[in-house]
PDB file of C-alpha atoms in Angstrom:
ATOM      1  CA  MET A  13      73.101 156.501  68.111  1.00 41.00           C
ATOM      2  CA  PRO A  14      70.373 158.157  65.847  1.00 41.00           C
ATOM      3  CA  MET A  15      68.166 156.033  64.016  1.00 43.00           C
ATOM      4  CA  THR A  16      68.705 155.961  60.302  1.00 40.00           C
ATOM      5  CA  GLN A  17      66.576 154.433  57.481  1.00 40.00           C
ATOM      6  CA  THR A  18      67.257 150.573  57.324  1.00 40.00           C
ATOM      7  CA  THR A  19      70.261 150.818  59.607  1.00 39.00           C
ATOM      8  CA  THR A  20      72.234 147.442  59.739  1.00 39.00           C
ATOM      9  CA  ARG A  21      74.168 146.640  62.961  1.00 39.00           C
ATOM     10  CA  ALA A  22      75.924 143.342  62.822  1.00 38.00           C
ATOM     11  CA  LEU A  23      77.825 142.611  66.097  1.00 37.00           C
ATOM     12  CA  SER A  24      79.777 139.806  67.265  1.00 37.00           C
ATOM     13  CA  MET A  25      80.560 140.298  70.884  1.00 39.00           C
ATOM     14  CA  PRO A  26      80.089 138.703  74.125  1.00 39.00           C
ATOM     15  CA  PRO A  27      77.001 139.326  75.792  1.00 42.00           C
ATOM     16  CA  THR A  28      70.639 144.877  81.480  1.00 39.00           C
ATOM     17  CA  GLY A  29      65.375 149.440  83.678  1.00 42.00           C
ATOM     18  CA  GLY A  30      63.305 150.825  86.605  1.00 42.00           C
ATOM     19  CA  PRO A  31      60.427 149.545  88.518  1.00 40.00           C
ATOM     20  CA  SER A  32      57.924 147.229  86.980  1.00 43.00           C
ATOM     21  CA  THR A  33      54.004 147.290  86.923  1.00 40.00           C
ATOM     22  CA  ASP A  34      53.615 143.433  85.827  1.00 44.00           C
ATOM     23  CA  ASP A  35      53.571 140.959  88.747  1.00 45.00           C
ATOM     24  CA  ALA A  36      53.696 137.874  86.186  1.00 43.00           C
ATOM     25  CA  THR A  37      55.673 134.873  87.427  1.00 44.00           C
ATOM     26  CA  ALA A  38      58.836 133.918  85.806  1.00 45.00           C
ATOM     27  CA  PRO A  39      59.568 130.863  84.348  1.00 46.00           C
ATOM     28  CA  ALA A  40      62.032 128.378  86.160  1.00 47.00           C
ATOM     29  CA  THR A  41      65.830 128.811  85.488  1.00 47.00           C
ATOM     30  CA  LEU A  42      67.431 126.634  82.997  1.00 46.00           C
ATOM     31  CA  PRO A  43      68.081 123.216  84.092  1.00 44.00           C
ATOM     32  CA  ILE A  44      70.606 120.626  83.123  1.00 35.00           C
ATOM     33  CA  THR A  45      69.079 117.460  81.720  1.00 38.00           C
ATOM     34  CA  PRO A  46      71.378 114.294  82.201  1.00 37.00           C
ATOM     35  CA  ILE A  47      71.814 112.404  78.761  1.00 35.00           C
ATOM     36  CA  PRO A  48      71.533 108.731  79.044  1.00 39.00           C
ATOM     37  CA  ALA A  49      74.375 106.564  78.192  1.00 37.00           C
ATOM     38  CA  PRO A  50      74.599 104.700  74.796  1.00 39.00           C
ATOM     39  CA  LEU A  51      72.141 101.781  74.754  1.00 39.00           C
ATOM     40  CA  LEU A  52      74.460  99.783  72.370  1.00 39.00           C
ATOM     41  CA  ALA A  53      76.929  97.751  74.497  1.00 39.00           C
ATOM     42  CA  PRO A  54      80.427  97.243  72.953  1.00 43.00           C
ATOM     43  CA  GLY A  55      80.784  94.683  70.026  1.00 41.00           C
ATOM     44  CA  THR A  56      83.258  92.273  69.092  1.00 39.00           C
ATOM     45  CA  ASP A  57      82.951  92.847  65.157  1.00 40.00           C
ATOM     46  CA  GLY A  58      84.253  95.915  63.306  1.00 41.00           C
ATOM     47  CA  THR A  59      80.710  97.077  62.156  1.00 41.00           C
ATOM     48  CA  HIS A  60      79.314  97.188  65.717  1.00 44.00           C
ATOM     49  CA  ALA A  61      82.220  98.796  67.104  1.00 47.00           C
ATOM     50  CA  THR A  62      82.198 101.537  64.573  1.00 48.00           C
ATOM     51  CA  ALA A  63      78.390 102.132  65.599  1.00 46.00           C
ATOM     52  CA  THR A  64      79.230 102.221  69.254  1.00 79.00           C
ATOM     53  CA  ALA A  65      82.094 104.823  68.545  1.00 83.00           C
ATOM     54  CA  SER A  66      79.611 106.907  66.638  1.00 88.00           C
ATOM     55  CA  GLU A  67      76.792 106.643  69.159  1.00 89.00           C
ATOM     56  CA  ARG A  68      79.459 107.735  71.968  1.00 90.00           C
ATOM     57  CA  SER A  69      80.451 110.696  69.780  1.00 92.00           C
ATOM     58  CA  LEU A  70      76.954 111.668  69.573  1.00 92.00           C
ATOM     59  CA  SER A  71      76.127 111.258  73.073  1.00 92.00           C
ATOM     60  CA  ILE A  72      78.948 113.430  74.198  1.00 92.00           C
ATOM     61  CA  LEU A  73      77.593 116.199  71.479  1.00 92.00           C
ATOM     62  CA  ARG A  74      74.216 115.743  73.081  1.00 90.00           C
ATOM     63  CA  ALA A  75      75.482 116.039  76.819  1.00 91.00           C
ATOM     64  CA  VAL A  76      77.559 119.343  75.974  1.00 90.00           C
ATOM     65  CA  ALA A  77      74.515 120.957  73.799  1.00 86.00           C
ATOM     66  CA  ALA A  78      71.977 119.878  76.589  1.00 84.00           C
ATOM     67  CA  ALA A  79      73.939 121.276  79.514  1.00 83.00           C
ATOM     68  CA  GLY A  80      74.081 124.855  78.076  1.00 74.00           C
ATOM     69  CA  ARG A  81      77.364 125.677  79.413  1.00 80.00           C
ATOM     70  CA  ALA A  82      80.789 124.144  79.286  1.00 85.00           C
ATOM     71  CA  VAL A  83      81.141 120.533  80.631  1.00 90.00           C
ATOM     72  CA  SER A  84      84.173 118.713  82.400  1.00 91.00           C
ATOM     73  CA  LEU A  85      85.442 115.628  81.125  1.00 90.00           C
ATOM     74  CA  ALA A  86      85.123 114.141  84.536  1.00 91.00           C
ATOM     75  CA  GLU A  87      81.470 115.141  84.373  1.00 92.00           C
ATOM     76  CA  LEU A  88      81.048 113.824  80.931  1.00 92.00           C
ATOM     77  CA  SER A  89      82.640 110.503  82.202  1.00 91.00           C
ATOM     78  CA  THR A  90      80.188 110.214  85.034  1.00 92.00           C
ATOM     79  CA  THR A  91      77.130 111.445  83.172  1.00 91.00           C
ATOM     80  CA  LEU A  92      77.561 109.042  80.342  1.00 91.00           C
ATOM     81  CA  ASP A  93      79.304 106.063  82.168  1.00 90.00           C
ATOM     82  CA  LEU A  94      82.260 106.119  79.910  1.00 90.00           C
ATOM     83  CA  PRO A  95      85.964 106.117  80.776  1.00 90.00           C
ATOM     84  CA  LYS A  96      87.776 109.230  81.018  1.00 91.00           C
ATOM     85  CA  ALA A  97      90.365 108.095  78.529  1.00 91.00           C
ATOM     86  CA  THR A  98      87.503 107.471  75.938  1.00 91.00           C
ATOM     87  CA  VAL A  99      85.692 110.878  76.624  1.00 91.00           C
ATOM     88  CA  HIS A 100      89.126 112.471  76.172  1.00 90.00           C
ATOM     89  CA  ARG A 101      90.103 110.618  72.857  1.00 91.00           C
ATOM     90  CA  ILE A 102      86.667 111.163  71.175  1.00 92.00           C
ATOM     91  CA  GLY A 103      86.444 114.761  72.630  1.00 90.00           C
ATOM     92  CA  GLY A 104      89.875 115.681  71.103  1.00 89.00           C
ATOM     93  CA  ALA A 105      88.665 114.322  67.685  1.00 91.00           C
ATOM     94  CA  LEU A 106      85.403 116.313  67.927  1.00 92.00           C
ATOM     95  CA  MET A 107      87.580 119.471  68.827  1.00 89.00           C
ATOM     96  CA  GLU A 108      89.869 118.740  65.678  1.00 90.00           C
ATOM     97  CA  SER A 109      86.557 118.927  63.564  1.00 91.00           C
ATOM     98  CA  GLY A 110      85.056 122.090  65.162  1.00 86.00           C
ATOM     99  CA  PHE A 111      82.103 120.436  66.854  1.00 89.00           C
ATOM    100  CA  LEU A 112      83.569 120.907  70.367  1.00 89.00           C
ATOM    101  CA  ALA A 113      85.746 123.498  71.587  1.00 86.00           C
ATOM    102  CA  ARG A 114      87.904 124.173  74.761  1.00 83.00           C
ATOM    103  CA  ASP A 115      86.339 126.407  77.567  1.00 73.00           C
ATOM    104  CA  LEU A 116      88.466 129.136  79.043  1.00 62.00           C
ATOM    105  CA  ASP A 117      89.805 126.919  81.959  1.00 65.00           C
ATOM    106  CA  GLU A 118      91.014 124.396  79.363  1.00 70.00           C
ATOM    107  CA  ARG A 119      89.429 121.587  81.299  1.00 77.00           C
ATOM    108  CA  SER A 120      86.012 121.538  79.895  1.00 87.00           C
ATOM    109  CA  PHE A 121      84.355 121.009  76.619  1.00 89.00           C
ATOM    110  CA  ALA A 122      81.924 123.666  75.104  1.00 85.00           C
ATOM    111  CA  VAL A 123      80.007 123.734  71.994  1.00 84.00           C
ATOM    112  CA  GLY A 124      82.147 124.497  68.905  1.00 83.00           C
ATOM    113  CA  PRO A 125      81.395 126.450  65.694  1.00 80.00           C
ATOM    114  CA  ALA A 126      80.696 123.662  63.729  1.00 83.00           C
ATOM    115  CA  LEU A 127      77.946 122.225  66.027  1.00 84.00           C
ATOM    116  CA  ARG A 128      76.426 125.650  66.340  1.00 77.00           C
ATOM    117  CA  ALA A 129      76.362 125.903  62.473  1.00 76.00           C
ATOM    118  CA  LEU A 130      74.756 122.475  62.164  1.00 81.00           C
ATOM    119  CA  ALA A 131      71.811 123.730  64.858  1.00 75.00           C
ATOM    120  CA  LEU A 132      71.320 126.888  62.992  1.00 70.00           C
ATOM    121  CA  ASP A 133      70.904 124.970  59.582  1.00 72.00           C
ATOM    122  CA  THR A 134      68.647 122.620  61.227  1.00 71.00           C
ATOM    123  CA  LEU A 135      66.365 125.125  62.816  1.00 64.00           C
ATOM    124  CA  ASN A 136      66.393 126.907  59.459  1.00 63.00           C
ATOM    125  CA  HIS A 137      65.475 124.123  57.221  1.00 63.00           C
ATOM    126  CA  ASP A 138      62.969 122.013  58.692  1.00 63.00           C
ATOM    127  CA  SER A 139      59.145 122.516  58.133  1.00 71.00           C
ATOM    128  CA  THR A 140      58.581 123.887  61.867  1.00 78.00           C
ATOM    129  CA  ARG A 141      60.859 126.860  60.908  1.00 81.00           C
ATOM    130  CA  GLY A 142      58.210 127.962  58.429  1.00 85.00           C
ATOM    131  CA  LEU A 143      55.461 127.537  61.237  1.00 89.00           C
ATOM    132  CA  ARG A 144      57.791 129.644  63.792  1.00 90.00           C
ATOM    133  CA  HIS A 145      57.954 132.235  60.929  1.00 91.00           C
ATOM    134  CA  GLU A 146      54.446 132.343  60.609  1.00 94.00           C
ATOM    135  CA  VAL A 147      53.979 132.994  64.412  1.00 95.00           C
ATOM    136  CA  LEU A 148      56.232 135.995  64.102  1.00 96.00           C
ATOM    137  CA  THR A 149      54.368 137.106  60.993  1.00 96.00           C
ATOM    138  CA  ALA A 150      51.099 137.106  62.853  1.00 97.00           C
ATOM    139  CA  LEU A 151      52.698 138.691  65.827  1.00 98.00           C
ATOM    140  CA  VAL A 152      53.951 141.568  63.774  1.00 97.00           C
ATOM    141  CA  ALA A 153      50.509 142.355  62.191  1.00 97.00           C
ATOM    142  CA  GLN A 154      49.108 142.206  65.626  1.00 97.00           C
ATOM    143  CA  ILE A 155      51.435 144.531  67.282  1.00 97.00           C
ATOM    144  CA  GLY A 156      52.549 146.414  64.406  1.00 96.00           C
ATOM    145  CA  GLU A 157      56.384 146.362  65.401  1.00 96.00           C
ATOM    146  CA  THR A 158      59.254 144.225  64.146  1.00 95.00           C
ATOM    147  CA  CYS A 159      59.631 140.968  66.098  1.00 96.00           C
ATOM    148  CA  ASN A 160      62.560 138.660  66.750  1.00 95.00           C
ATOM    149  CA  PHE A 161      63.234 135.088  67.512  1.00 95.00           C
ATOM    150  CA  THR A 162      66.396 134.628  69.465  1.00 95.00           C
ATOM    151  CA  THR A 163      68.427 131.918  71.532  1.00 91.00           C
ATOM    152  CA  LEU A 164      71.420 131.947  73.863  1.00 90.00           C
ATOM    153  CA  ASP A 165      74.546 131.188  72.092  1.00 85.00           C
ATOM    154  CA  ARG A 166      77.364 130.735  74.877  1.00 80.00           C
ATOM    155  CA  ALA A 167      78.068 134.448  75.880  1.00 88.00           C
ATOM    156  CA  SER A 168      75.788 136.333  73.428  1.00 92.00           C
ATOM    157  CA  VAL A 169      72.479 136.466  71.605  1.00 94.00           C
ATOM    158  CA  LEU A 170      71.914 134.740  68.344  1.00 91.00           C
ATOM    159  CA  TYR A 171      69.222 136.018  65.986  1.00 91.00           C
ATOM    160  CA  LEU A 172      67.392 132.733  64.591  1.00 89.00           C
ATOM    161  CA  ASP A 173      64.512 134.741  62.608  1.00 91.00           C
ATOM    162  CA  ARG A 174      62.831 138.080  62.357  1.00 92.00           C
ATOM    163  CA  VAL A 175      59.981 139.751  60.551  1.00 94.00           C
ATOM    164  CA  GLU A 176      60.210 143.416  59.784  1.00 92.00           C
ATOM    165  CA  ALA A 177      57.067 145.756  60.349  1.00 92.00           C
ATOM    166  CA  PRO A 178      56.706 148.032  57.242  1.00 88.00           C
ATOM    167  CA  TRP A 179      58.104 151.264  58.947  1.00 85.00           C
ATOM    168  CA  PRO A 180      60.447 153.353  57.009  1.00 80.00           C
ATOM    169  CA  TRP A 181      62.696 153.874  59.768  1.00 73.00           C
ATOM    170  CA  ARG A 182      63.842 150.763  61.457  1.00 67.00           C
ATOM    171  CA  LEU A 183      66.947 149.029  62.897  1.00 73.00           C
ATOM    172  CA  THR A 184      68.045 145.884  60.856  1.00 73.00           C
ATOM    173  CA  LEU A 185      69.599 143.011  62.577  1.00 77.00           C
ATOM    174  CA  GLU A 186      70.057 140.155  60.178  1.00 80.00           C
ATOM    175  CA  VAL A 187      69.459 136.233  60.990  1.00 82.00           C
ATOM    176  CA  GLY A 188      72.695 134.943  62.316  1.00 82.00           C
ATOM    177  CA  THR A 189      73.592 138.067  63.956  1.00 88.00           C
ATOM    178  CA  HIS A 190      75.074 138.217  67.497  1.00 92.00           C
ATOM    179  CA  VAL A 191      74.436 140.806  70.024  1.00 95.00           C
ATOM    180  CA  PRO A 192      75.440 141.236  73.775  1.00 96.00           C
ATOM    181  CA  LEU A 193      73.873 139.688  76.812  1.00 96.00           C
ATOM    182  CA  HIS A 194      74.229 142.699  79.110  1.00 97.00           C
ATOM    183  CA  CYS A 195      72.359 145.464  77.002  1.00 97.00           C
ATOM    184  CA  THR A 196      69.623 143.888  74.883  1.00 98.00           C
ATOM    185  CA  ALA A 197      66.200 142.737  76.215  1.00 98.00           C
ATOM    186  CA  SER A 198      66.656 139.186  75.145  1.00 97.00           C
ATOM    187  CA  GLY A 199      70.209 138.893  76.440  1.00 97.00           C
ATOM    188  CA  LYS A 200      69.096 140.255  79.786  1.00 98.00           C
ATOM    189  CA  LEU A 201      66.357 137.746  80.015  1.00 98.00           C
ATOM    190  CA  PHE A 202      68.649 134.690  79.380  1.00 96.00           C
ATOM    191  CA  LEU A 203      71.285 136.082  81.804  1.00 96.00           C
ATOM    192  CA  ALA A 204      68.407 136.407  84.558  1.00 97.00           C
ATOM    193  CA  LEU A 205      66.723 132.990  83.856  1.00 95.00           C
ATOM    194  CA  MET A 206      70.265 131.109  84.063  1.00 91.00           C
ATOM    195  CA  PRO A 207      70.953 129.101  87.193  1.00 90.00           C
ATOM    196  CA  ALA A 208      72.304 131.731  89.831  1.00 91.00           C
ATOM    197  CA  ALA A 209      75.984 130.053  89.996  1.00 89.00           C
ATOM    198  CA  GLU A 210      76.186 130.076  86.009  1.00 88.00           C
ATOM    199  CA  ARG A 211      74.913 133.601  85.916  1.00 93.00           C
ATOM    200  CA  GLU A 212      77.578 134.730  88.509  1.00 93.00           C
ATOM    201  CA  ALA A 213      80.434 132.940  86.525  1.00 89.00           C
ATOM    202  CA  MET A 214      79.073 134.776  83.439  1.00 91.00           C
ATOM    203  CA  LEU A 215      78.940 138.082  85.072  1.00 92.00           C
ATOM    204  CA  ALA A 216      82.566 137.565  86.262  1.00 91.00           C
ATOM    205  CA  GLN A 217      83.723 137.043  82.571  1.00 89.00           C
ATOM    206  CA  LEU A 218      81.385 139.582  80.398  1.00 92.00           C
ATOM    207  CA  PRO A 219      83.053 142.565  79.036  1.00 93.00           C
ATOM    208  CA  LEU A 220      80.351 145.191  80.073  1.00 96.00           C
ATOM    209  CA  THR A 221      81.005 147.591  77.177  1.00 96.00           C
ATOM    210  CA  ARG A 222      79.068 150.835  77.612  1.00 97.00           C
ATOM    211  CA  LEU A 223      77.109 151.208  74.203  1.00 97.00           C
ATOM    212  CA  THR A 224      74.910 154.120  75.182  1.00 97.00           C
ATOM    213  CA  HIS A 225      74.486 156.347  78.468  1.00 96.00           C
ATOM    214  CA  ALA A 226      71.818 153.837  79.667  1.00 97.00           C
ATOM    215  CA  THR A 227      74.080 150.741  79.470  1.00 97.00           C
ATOM    216  CA  ARG A 228      74.597 149.038  82.584  1.00 97.00           C
ATOM    217  CA  VAL A 229      78.294 148.321  83.203  1.00 96.00           C
ATOM    218  CA  THR A 230      78.602 146.906  86.592  1.00 96.00           C
ATOM    219  CA  ALA A 231      77.717 143.339  87.838  1.00 96.00           C
ATOM    220  CA  GLU A 232      76.152 144.921  90.818  1.00 96.00           C
ATOM    221  CA  ALA A 233      73.454 146.875  88.380  1.00 97.00           C
ATOM    222  CA  LEU A 234      72.902 143.745  86.167  1.00 97.00           C
ATOM    223  CA  ARG A 235      72.321 141.670  89.246  1.00 96.00           C
ATOM    224  CA  ALA A 236      69.507 144.124  90.410  1.00 97.00           C
ATOM    225  CA  GLU A 237      68.121 144.049  86.857  1.00 98.00           C
ATOM    226  CA  CYS A 238      68.024 140.277  86.755  1.00 97.00           C
ATOM    227  CA  GLU A 239      65.970 140.146  90.066  1.00 97.00           C
ATOM    228  CA  ARG A 240      63.652 142.365  88.517  1.00 97.00           C
ATOM    229  CA  ILE A 241      63.285 140.198  85.358  1.00 98.00           C
ATOM    230  CA  VAL A 242      62.982 137.009  87.443  1.00 97.00           C
ATOM    231  CA  GLN A 243      59.973 138.488  89.310  1.00 97.00           C
ATOM    232  CA  THR A 244      58.162 140.036  86.330  1.00 97.00           C
ATOM    233  CA  GLY A 245      58.896 137.480  83.754  1.00 97.00           C
ATOM    234  CA  TYR A 246      59.911 139.956  81.173  1.00 98.00           C
ATOM    235  CA  SER A 247      62.969 142.207  80.038  1.00 98.00           C
ATOM    236  CA  ILE A 248      63.267 145.528  78.801  1.00 98.00           C
ATOM    237  CA  ASP A 249      65.706 147.624  76.904  1.00 98.00           C
ATOM    238  CA  GLU A 250      65.352 151.194  77.270  1.00 97.00           C
ATOM    239  CA  GLU A 251      68.160 152.643  75.057  1.00 97.00           C
ATOM    240  CA  GLU A 252      70.867 150.507  76.691  1.00 98.00           C
ATOM    241  CA  PHE A 253      71.832 148.892  73.311  1.00 96.00           C
ATOM    242  CA  VAL A 254      71.122 151.513  70.555  1.00 95.00           C
ATOM    243  CA  GLN A 255      70.215 155.069  71.563  1.00 95.00           C
ATOM    244  CA  GLY A 256      66.717 155.768  70.645  1.00 94.00           C
ATOM    245  CA  LEU A 257      65.618 152.182  70.596  1.00 95.00           C
ATOM    246  CA  THR A 258      63.317 150.433  73.003  1.00 97.00           C
ATOM    247  CA  ALA A 259      62.739 146.670  73.334  1.00 97.00           C
ATOM    248  CA  ILE A 260      60.832 143.995  75.305  1.00 98.00           C
ATOM    249  CA  ALA A 261      61.513 140.301  75.519  1.00 98.00           C
ATOM    250  CA  VAL A 262      59.703 137.252  76.932  1.00 98.00           C
ATOM    251  CA  PRO A 263      60.960 133.811  77.191  1.00 97.00           C
ATOM    252  CA  VAL A 264      59.879 130.728  75.103  1.00 96.00           C
ATOM    253  CA  LEU A 265      59.707 127.517  76.862  1.00 94.00           C
ATOM    254  CA  ASP A 266      59.833 124.145  75.728  1.00 87.00           C
ATOM    255  CA  THR A 267      57.367 121.271  76.462  1.00 85.00           C
ATOM    256  CA  HIS A 268      59.287 120.456  79.781  1.00 85.00           C
ATOM    257  CA  GLY A 269      59.315 124.019  81.057  1.00 88.00           C
ATOM    258  CA  ARG A 270      62.846 124.899  79.925  1.00 88.00           C
ATOM    259  CA  VAL A 271      63.882 128.109  78.568  1.00 92.00           C
ATOM    260  CA  ARG A 272      65.060 127.746  75.068  1.00 90.00           C
ATOM    261  CA  ALA A 273      64.523 131.124  73.248  1.00 94.00           C
ATOM    262  CA  ALA A 274      63.123 134.351  73.379  1.00 97.00           C
ATOM    263  CA  LEU A 275      60.519 136.497  71.662  1.00 97.00           C
ATOM    264  CA  ALA A 276      61.281 140.147  71.455  1.00 97.00           C
ATOM    265  CA  THR A 277      60.054 143.346  69.974  1.00 97.00           C
ATOM    266  CA  HIS A 278      61.901 146.531  69.286  1.00 95.00           C
ATOM    267  CA  ALA A 279      60.916 150.029  67.933  1.00 95.00           C
ATOM    268  CA  PRO A 280      61.924 153.724  68.119  1.00 94.00           C
ATOM    269  CA  SER A 281      61.545 155.012  71.681  1.00 95.00           C
ATOM    270  CA  SER A 282      59.651 157.990  70.235  1.00 93.00           C
ATOM    271  CA  ARG A 283      57.182 155.354  69.069  1.00 93.00           C
ATOM    272  CA  MET A 284      57.319 152.781  71.869  1.00 95.00           C
ATOM    273  CA  ASP A 285      58.137 153.880  75.442  1.00 96.00           C
ATOM    274  CA  ARG A 286      58.217 151.730  78.407  1.00 96.00           C
ATOM    275  CA  GLU A 287      54.356 152.061  78.822  1.00 97.00           C
ATOM    276  CA  SER A 288      53.684 151.001  75.307  1.00 97.00           C
ATOM    277  CA  ALA A 289      55.901 148.193  75.484  1.00 97.00           C
ATOM    278  CA  ILE A 290      54.609 146.610  78.547  1.00 97.00           C
ATOM    279  CA  ALA A 291      51.188 146.963  76.825  1.00 98.00           C
ATOM    280  CA  LYS A 292      52.358 144.334  74.194  1.00 98.00           C
ATOM    281  CA  LEU A 293      53.029 141.619  76.759  1.00 98.00           C
ATOM    282  CA  PRO A 294      49.837 139.599  76.236  1.00 98.00           C
ATOM    283  CA  ALA A 295      50.582 139.331  72.626  1.00 98.00           C
ATOM    284  CA  LEU A 296      54.379 138.610  72.972  1.00 98.00           C
ATOM    285  CA  ARG A 297      53.296 135.878  75.693  1.00 98.00           C
ATOM    286  CA  GLN A 298      50.642 134.255  73.392  1.00 97.00           C
ATOM    287  CA  ALA A 299      53.040 134.023  70.644  1.00 97.00           C
ATOM    288  CA  ALA A 300      55.748 132.403  72.881  1.00 97.00           C
ATOM    289  CA  GLU A 301      53.212 129.985  74.100  1.00 96.00           C
ATOM    290  CA  SER A 302      52.685 129.247  70.403  1.00 95.00           C
ATOM    291  CA  MET A 303      56.111 128.534  69.713  1.00 92.00           C
ATOM    292  CA  ARG A 304      56.300 125.572  72.604  1.00 90.00           C
ATOM    293  CA  SER A 305      55.437 122.875  70.444  1.00 85.00           C
ATOM    294  CA  LEU A 306      57.708 124.246  67.516  1.00 86.00           C
ATOM    295  CA  LEU A 307      61.308 124.000  69.150  1.00 78.00           C
TER     296      LEU A 307
END
């Protein structure tokens, strides 16, 4: 697709080039952290019972959000030490309010639109959001290209923040935009760093839509790309998402070493080819390290 001045491309679609010269070690895959059961025991008075029901609802939401995938009723029951009937009843109420949603197999709970909106609002309205934005601003000043802060949102990439470089020709993707996993630098990074079983399940369901001549549209090609990303610790999009655009992304880890987000930069391929993109890795990784305490 030819570049135009301040072009907006807003996508909402479900979410892969060449040998690397970087031998950095990739971070660990995304673990699932068990959520402890509520500390309050069921009480006998009405006030205590209401508090316990609220804590159980929050515990279920925390468990599903922390898992990073759909979670079955049986798994929630075991993890939270709650009766299946209780999980079913509370889960049904949370689905009605939009905080949970049914997964494709209809037997598991996934994060719902209301919970995603709450998480995004929280990220964008606390004091650390401003600090993260300052890290992005400093990174743009250092490398001279637009930088993005993204996270995995089920089967796509969600833009949480971005800072534009002062170039007259650029691609604009607004905060809140979703882009695919299989053909973007951040998306391929998240895909590669998933646990293997989760990645295979994702590859089996993703519509691998061809967006340019360079888009990887087979699971086999994406698996090979994911192996390269795991070995090097970064991901490159060479005109796979938008014709004439190159991007590179690195993971942002939390203080426990879990992948929570990604930092990426993109630019017209005429200005940033593969070699010049890789040259920006030290600055990107330094910024990603600065983000660790701001998640």
